[in-house]
Structures are given as structure tokens and as C-alpha cells.
Tab-separated table of C-alpha atoms in Angstrom:
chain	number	residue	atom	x	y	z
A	1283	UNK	CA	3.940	-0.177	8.975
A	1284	UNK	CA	1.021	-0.937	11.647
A	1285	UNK	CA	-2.309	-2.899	10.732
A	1286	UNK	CA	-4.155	0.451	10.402
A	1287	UNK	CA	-1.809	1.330	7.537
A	1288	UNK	CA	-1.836	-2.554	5.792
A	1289	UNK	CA	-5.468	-2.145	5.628
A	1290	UNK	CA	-5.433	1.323	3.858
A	1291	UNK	CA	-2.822	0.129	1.554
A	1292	UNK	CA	-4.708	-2.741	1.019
A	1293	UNK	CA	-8.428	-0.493	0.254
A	1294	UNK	CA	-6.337	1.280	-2.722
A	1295	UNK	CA	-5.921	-2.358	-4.663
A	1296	UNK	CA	-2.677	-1.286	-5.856
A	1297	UNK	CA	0.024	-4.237	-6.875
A	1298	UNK	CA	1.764	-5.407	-3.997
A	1299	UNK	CA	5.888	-5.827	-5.401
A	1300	UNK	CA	7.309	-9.023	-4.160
A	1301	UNK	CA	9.913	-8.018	-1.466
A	1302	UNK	CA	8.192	-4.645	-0.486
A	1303	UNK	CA	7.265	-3.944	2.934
A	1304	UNK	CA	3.708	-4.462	2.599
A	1305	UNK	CA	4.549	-7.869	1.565
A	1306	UNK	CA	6.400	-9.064	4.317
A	1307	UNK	CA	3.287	-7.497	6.329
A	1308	UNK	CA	1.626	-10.401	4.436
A	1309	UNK	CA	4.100	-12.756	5.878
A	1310	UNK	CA	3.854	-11.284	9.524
A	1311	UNK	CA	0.042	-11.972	9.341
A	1312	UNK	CA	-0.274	-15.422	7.878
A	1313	UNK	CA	2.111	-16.230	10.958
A	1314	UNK	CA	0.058	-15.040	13.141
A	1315	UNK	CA	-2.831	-16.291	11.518
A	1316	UNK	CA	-1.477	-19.965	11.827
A	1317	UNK	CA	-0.782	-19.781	15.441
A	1318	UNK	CA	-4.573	-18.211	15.772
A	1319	UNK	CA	-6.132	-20.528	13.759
A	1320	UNK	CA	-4.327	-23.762	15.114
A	1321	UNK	CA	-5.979	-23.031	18.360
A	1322	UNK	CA	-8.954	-23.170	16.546
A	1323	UNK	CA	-8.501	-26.203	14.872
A	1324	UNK	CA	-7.105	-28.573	17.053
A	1325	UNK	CA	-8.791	-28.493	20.735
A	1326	UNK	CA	-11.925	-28.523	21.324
A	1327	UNK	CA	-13.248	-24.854	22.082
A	1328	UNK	CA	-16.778	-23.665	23.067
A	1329	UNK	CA	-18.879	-21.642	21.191
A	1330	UNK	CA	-17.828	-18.242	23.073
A	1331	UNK	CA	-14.312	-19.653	23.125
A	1332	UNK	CA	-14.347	-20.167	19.571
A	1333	UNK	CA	-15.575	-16.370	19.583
A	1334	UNK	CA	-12.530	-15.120	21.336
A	1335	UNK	CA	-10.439	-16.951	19.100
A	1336	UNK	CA	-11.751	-15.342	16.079
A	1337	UNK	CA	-11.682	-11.612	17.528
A	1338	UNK	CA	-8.329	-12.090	18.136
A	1339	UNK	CA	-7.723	-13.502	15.191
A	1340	UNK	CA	-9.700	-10.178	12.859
A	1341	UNK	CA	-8.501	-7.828	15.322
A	1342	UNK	CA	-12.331	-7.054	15.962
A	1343	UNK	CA	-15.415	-7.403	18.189
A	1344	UNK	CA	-17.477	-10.560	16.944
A	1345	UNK	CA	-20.956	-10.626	17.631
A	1346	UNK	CA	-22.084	-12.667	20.008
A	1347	UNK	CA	-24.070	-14.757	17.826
A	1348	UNK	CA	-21.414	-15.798	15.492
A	1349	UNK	CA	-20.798	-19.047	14.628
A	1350	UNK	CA	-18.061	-21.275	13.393
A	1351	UNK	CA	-17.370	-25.184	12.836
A	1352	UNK	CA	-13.548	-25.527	12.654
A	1353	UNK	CA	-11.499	-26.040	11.003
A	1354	UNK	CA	-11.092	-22.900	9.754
A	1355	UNK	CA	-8.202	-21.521	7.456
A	1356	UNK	CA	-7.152	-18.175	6.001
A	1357	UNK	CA	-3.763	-16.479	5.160
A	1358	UNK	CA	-3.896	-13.167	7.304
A	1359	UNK	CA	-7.485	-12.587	9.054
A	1360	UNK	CA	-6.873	-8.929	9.852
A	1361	UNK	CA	-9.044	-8.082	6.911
A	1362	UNK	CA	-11.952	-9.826	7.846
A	1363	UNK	CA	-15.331	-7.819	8.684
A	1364	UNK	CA	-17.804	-10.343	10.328
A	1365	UNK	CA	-21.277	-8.911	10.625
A	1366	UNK	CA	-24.398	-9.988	13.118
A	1367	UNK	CA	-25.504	-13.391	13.344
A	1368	UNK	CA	-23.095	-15.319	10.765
A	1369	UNK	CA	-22.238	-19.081	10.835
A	1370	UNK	CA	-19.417	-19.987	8.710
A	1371	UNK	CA	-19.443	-24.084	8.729
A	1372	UNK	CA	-16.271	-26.560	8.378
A	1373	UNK	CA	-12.987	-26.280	6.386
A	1374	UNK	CA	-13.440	-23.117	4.933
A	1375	UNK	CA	-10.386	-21.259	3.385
A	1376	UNK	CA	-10.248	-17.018	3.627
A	1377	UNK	CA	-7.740	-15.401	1.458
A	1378	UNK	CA	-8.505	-12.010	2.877
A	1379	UNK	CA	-5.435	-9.996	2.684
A	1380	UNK	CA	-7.596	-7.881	-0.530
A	1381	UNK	CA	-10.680	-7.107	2.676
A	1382	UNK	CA	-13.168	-9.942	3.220
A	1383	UNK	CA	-17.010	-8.254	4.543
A	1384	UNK	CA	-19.449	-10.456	5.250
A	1385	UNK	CA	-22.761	-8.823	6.456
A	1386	UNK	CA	-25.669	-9.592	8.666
A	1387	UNK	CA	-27.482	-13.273	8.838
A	1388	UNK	CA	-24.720	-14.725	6.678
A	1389	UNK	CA	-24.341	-18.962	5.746
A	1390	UNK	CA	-21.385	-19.902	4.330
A	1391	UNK	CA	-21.290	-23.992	4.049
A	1392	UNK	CA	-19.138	-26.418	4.244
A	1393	UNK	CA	-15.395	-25.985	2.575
A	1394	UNK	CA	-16.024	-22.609	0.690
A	1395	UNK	CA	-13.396	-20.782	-0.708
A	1396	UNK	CA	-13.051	-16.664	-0.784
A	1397	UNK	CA	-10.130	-15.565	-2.388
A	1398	UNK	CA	-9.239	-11.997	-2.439
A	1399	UNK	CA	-5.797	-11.904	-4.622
A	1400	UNK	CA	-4.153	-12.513	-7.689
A	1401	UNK	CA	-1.237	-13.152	-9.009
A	1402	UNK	CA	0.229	-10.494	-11.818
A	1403	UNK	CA	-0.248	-12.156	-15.542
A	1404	UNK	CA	2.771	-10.839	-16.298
A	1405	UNK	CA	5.364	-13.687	-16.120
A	1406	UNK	CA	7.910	-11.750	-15.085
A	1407	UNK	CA	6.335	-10.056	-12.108
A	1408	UNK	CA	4.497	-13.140	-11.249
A	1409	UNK	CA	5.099	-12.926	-7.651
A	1410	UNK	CA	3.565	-9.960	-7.349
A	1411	UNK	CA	0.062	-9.571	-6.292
A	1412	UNK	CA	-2.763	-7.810	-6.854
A	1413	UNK	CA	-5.535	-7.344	-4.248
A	1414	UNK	CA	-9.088	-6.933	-5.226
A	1415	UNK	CA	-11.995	-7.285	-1.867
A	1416	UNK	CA	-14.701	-9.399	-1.383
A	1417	UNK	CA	-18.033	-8.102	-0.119
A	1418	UNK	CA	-20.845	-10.238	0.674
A	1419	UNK	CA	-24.183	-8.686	1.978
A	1420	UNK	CA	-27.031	-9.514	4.283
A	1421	UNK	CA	-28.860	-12.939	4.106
A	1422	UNK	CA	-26.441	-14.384	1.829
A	1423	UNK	CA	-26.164	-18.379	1.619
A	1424	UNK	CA	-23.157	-19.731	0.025
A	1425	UNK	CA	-23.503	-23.296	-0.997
A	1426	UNK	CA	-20.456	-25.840	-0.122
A	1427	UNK	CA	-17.574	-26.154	-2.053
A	1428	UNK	CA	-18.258	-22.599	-3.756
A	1429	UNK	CA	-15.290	-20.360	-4.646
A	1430	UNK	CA	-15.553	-16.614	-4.592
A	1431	UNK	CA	-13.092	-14.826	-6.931
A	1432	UNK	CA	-11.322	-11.354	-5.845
A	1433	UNK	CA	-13.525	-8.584	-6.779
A	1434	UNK	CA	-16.920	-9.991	-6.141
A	1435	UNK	CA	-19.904	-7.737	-4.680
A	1436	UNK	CA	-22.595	-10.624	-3.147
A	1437	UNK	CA	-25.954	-8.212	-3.117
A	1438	UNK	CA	-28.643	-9.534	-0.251
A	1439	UNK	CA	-30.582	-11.780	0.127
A	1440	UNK	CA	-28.334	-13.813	-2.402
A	1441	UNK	CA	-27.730	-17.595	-2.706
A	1442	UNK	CA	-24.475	-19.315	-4.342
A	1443	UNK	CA	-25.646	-22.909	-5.358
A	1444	UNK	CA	-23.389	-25.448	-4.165
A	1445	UNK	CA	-19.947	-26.240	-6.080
A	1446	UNK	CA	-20.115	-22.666	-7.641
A	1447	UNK	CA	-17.584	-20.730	-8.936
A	1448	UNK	CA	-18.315	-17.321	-9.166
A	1449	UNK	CA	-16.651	-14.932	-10.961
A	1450	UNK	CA	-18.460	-11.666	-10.987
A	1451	UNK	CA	-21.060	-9.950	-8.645
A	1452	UNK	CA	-24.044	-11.197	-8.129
A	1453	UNK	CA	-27.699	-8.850	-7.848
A	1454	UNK	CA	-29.851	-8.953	-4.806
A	1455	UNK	CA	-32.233	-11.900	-4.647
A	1456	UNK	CA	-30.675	-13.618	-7.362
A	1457	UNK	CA	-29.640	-17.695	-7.529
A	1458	UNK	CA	-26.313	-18.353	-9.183
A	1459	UNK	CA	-24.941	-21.594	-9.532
A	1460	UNK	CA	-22.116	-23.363	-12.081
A	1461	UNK	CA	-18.618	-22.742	-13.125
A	1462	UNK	CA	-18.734	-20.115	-14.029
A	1463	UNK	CA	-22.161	-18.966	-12.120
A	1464	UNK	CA	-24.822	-18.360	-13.787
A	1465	UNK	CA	-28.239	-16.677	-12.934
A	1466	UNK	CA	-30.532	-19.631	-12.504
A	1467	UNK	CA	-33.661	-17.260	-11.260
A	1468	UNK	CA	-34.687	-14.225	-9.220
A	1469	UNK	CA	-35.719	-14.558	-5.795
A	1470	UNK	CA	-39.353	-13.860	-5.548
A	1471	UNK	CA	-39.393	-11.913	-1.592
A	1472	UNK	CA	-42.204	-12.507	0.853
A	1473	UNK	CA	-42.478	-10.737	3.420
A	1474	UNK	CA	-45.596	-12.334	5.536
């Protein structure tokens, strides 16, 4: 199995069986996600340095405007999608096996959480998982210390309040904050 084919497996959200090959593709990727990623975290790296790091890391192109305060932490990275102009800040923690997308003009703060699996309620087949993506759109602020559960659609424009938990999607222009989030208000757009 290539990369190509983990990510298609991974876009059907089918159970992943403890032992199966996709699994220990799981395995292959958090290894070389914590050689990537202790490069990151412990030298100092430029800007366009840190940049190279993280391309290597997704397997893709980042923009040239992206932005990232390490340390940074995730479990595979080759199921990332980084769009234009997105600055993700310190001790953040990707679980992106399930497909991470974070679009255009993105802020994610300090020590936020996305996680993209879960585990099957089933005790008996507990080590198996169950993948489930994460999309976040355009001009989307996520407060520090916010989690983001597997499944979650983020519309634009959207902002998590800080210490959220949020456990289904959340509209376009819309506040959320809380555990679990809740709407707090619409986002009234001006655009003088």
C-alpha cells in the first residue's frame, strides 16, 4: 500500500481492524511523523525552513505564507491539507490520519487539539478505529486550548471561543464557545 492508496482508504471512513495493513500504514507514518516533527521542535528553524519542514512532513506544497510556532505534534501528517495564508501557533496536536483541511486565512491558537479518529465502542474491538475528517474553511479562528472532534465541518468565516470543545459542525459566521460548543451569536459581515 502507497500514500495515494492510505488516503483513499482513509476518504471511505471505513473501520480500520487492528493488525490490518492499513494500520501498520498508521504506524509507518507516525514514525515518520516523529522524526519530521522533532526537527521542528527542537532547533531553531526559520520561517521558510520551518516551511520545508512541514511540506515534507504533508507530502505537499505549503504556501509561502504559512506560518507555524513549534512545537508542533501530530500522529501521521500525510493527511493534512494546508490552505493560503494559515498560522497555526504553539503546541498544537493533529490527529489527522481521518484527513485534516484547513482553508484559506486560517488561526489556530495556542495548544489546539484536532482529532480525526475514534476508537470502536465496542469493547471487544476496541482497538480498532474509526476515521471520520476534519474540515475547517476560510477565515476560521480557533481559540486556544479548543478541541475539534472527528467529523466536524468548520463553515467560514467561523470563530471557536477559547477552551472549546466542539462536537458538531459549526455554520458560517457563527461564534461557538463551551463544552460542548454552543452558538453564542451570528457574525454580523461588513464588508467596507
Amino acid at each position: 500500500m502507497n500514500l495515494e492508496d492510505f488516503i483513499e482508504q482513509m476518504k471511505k471512513q471505513q473501520p480500520v481492524i487492528k493488525g490490518s495493513e492499513i494500520f501498520e500504514m498508521f504506524h509507518k507514518y507516525s514514525q515518520e511523523a516523529l522524526k519530521i516533527t522533532n526537527e521542528i521542535n527542537n532547533k531553531y528553524n526559520t520561517p521558510e525552513e520551518i516551511r520545508i519542514l512541514f511540506s515534507k512532513l504533508t507530502g505537499k506544497e505549503i504556501d509561502k505564507n504559512f506560518g507555524l510556532f513549534p512545537p508542533f505534534y501530530t500522529d501521521c501528517g500525510k493527511n493534512i491539507t494546508i490552505g493560503k495564508n494559515v498560522f497555526i501557533n504553539a503546541c498544537c496536536r493533529f490527529q489527522d490520519q481521518g484527513g485534516i483541511t484547513i482553508g484559506d486565512d486560517c488561526l489556530i491558537g495556542h495548544n489546539v487539539t484536532i482529532a480525526t479518529l475514534n476508537h470502536d465502542f465496542n469493547p471487544q474491538k476496541r482497538a480498532n478505529l474509526n476515521p471520520n475528517p476534519v474540515k475547517i474553511g476560510n477565515k476560521v479562528w480557533i481559540g486556544s486550548d479548543s478541541t475539534i472532534l472527528p467529523g466536524v465541518e468548520i463553515g467560514d468565516g467561523a470563530i471557536i471561543g477559547a477552551g472549546s470543545v466542539v462536537t458538531k459542525s459549526v455554520h458560517a459566521n457563527t461564534i461557538v464557545a463551551g463544552n460542548p460548543a454552543k452558538i453564542i451569536k451570528k457574525i454580523e459581515v461588513n464588508n467596507d
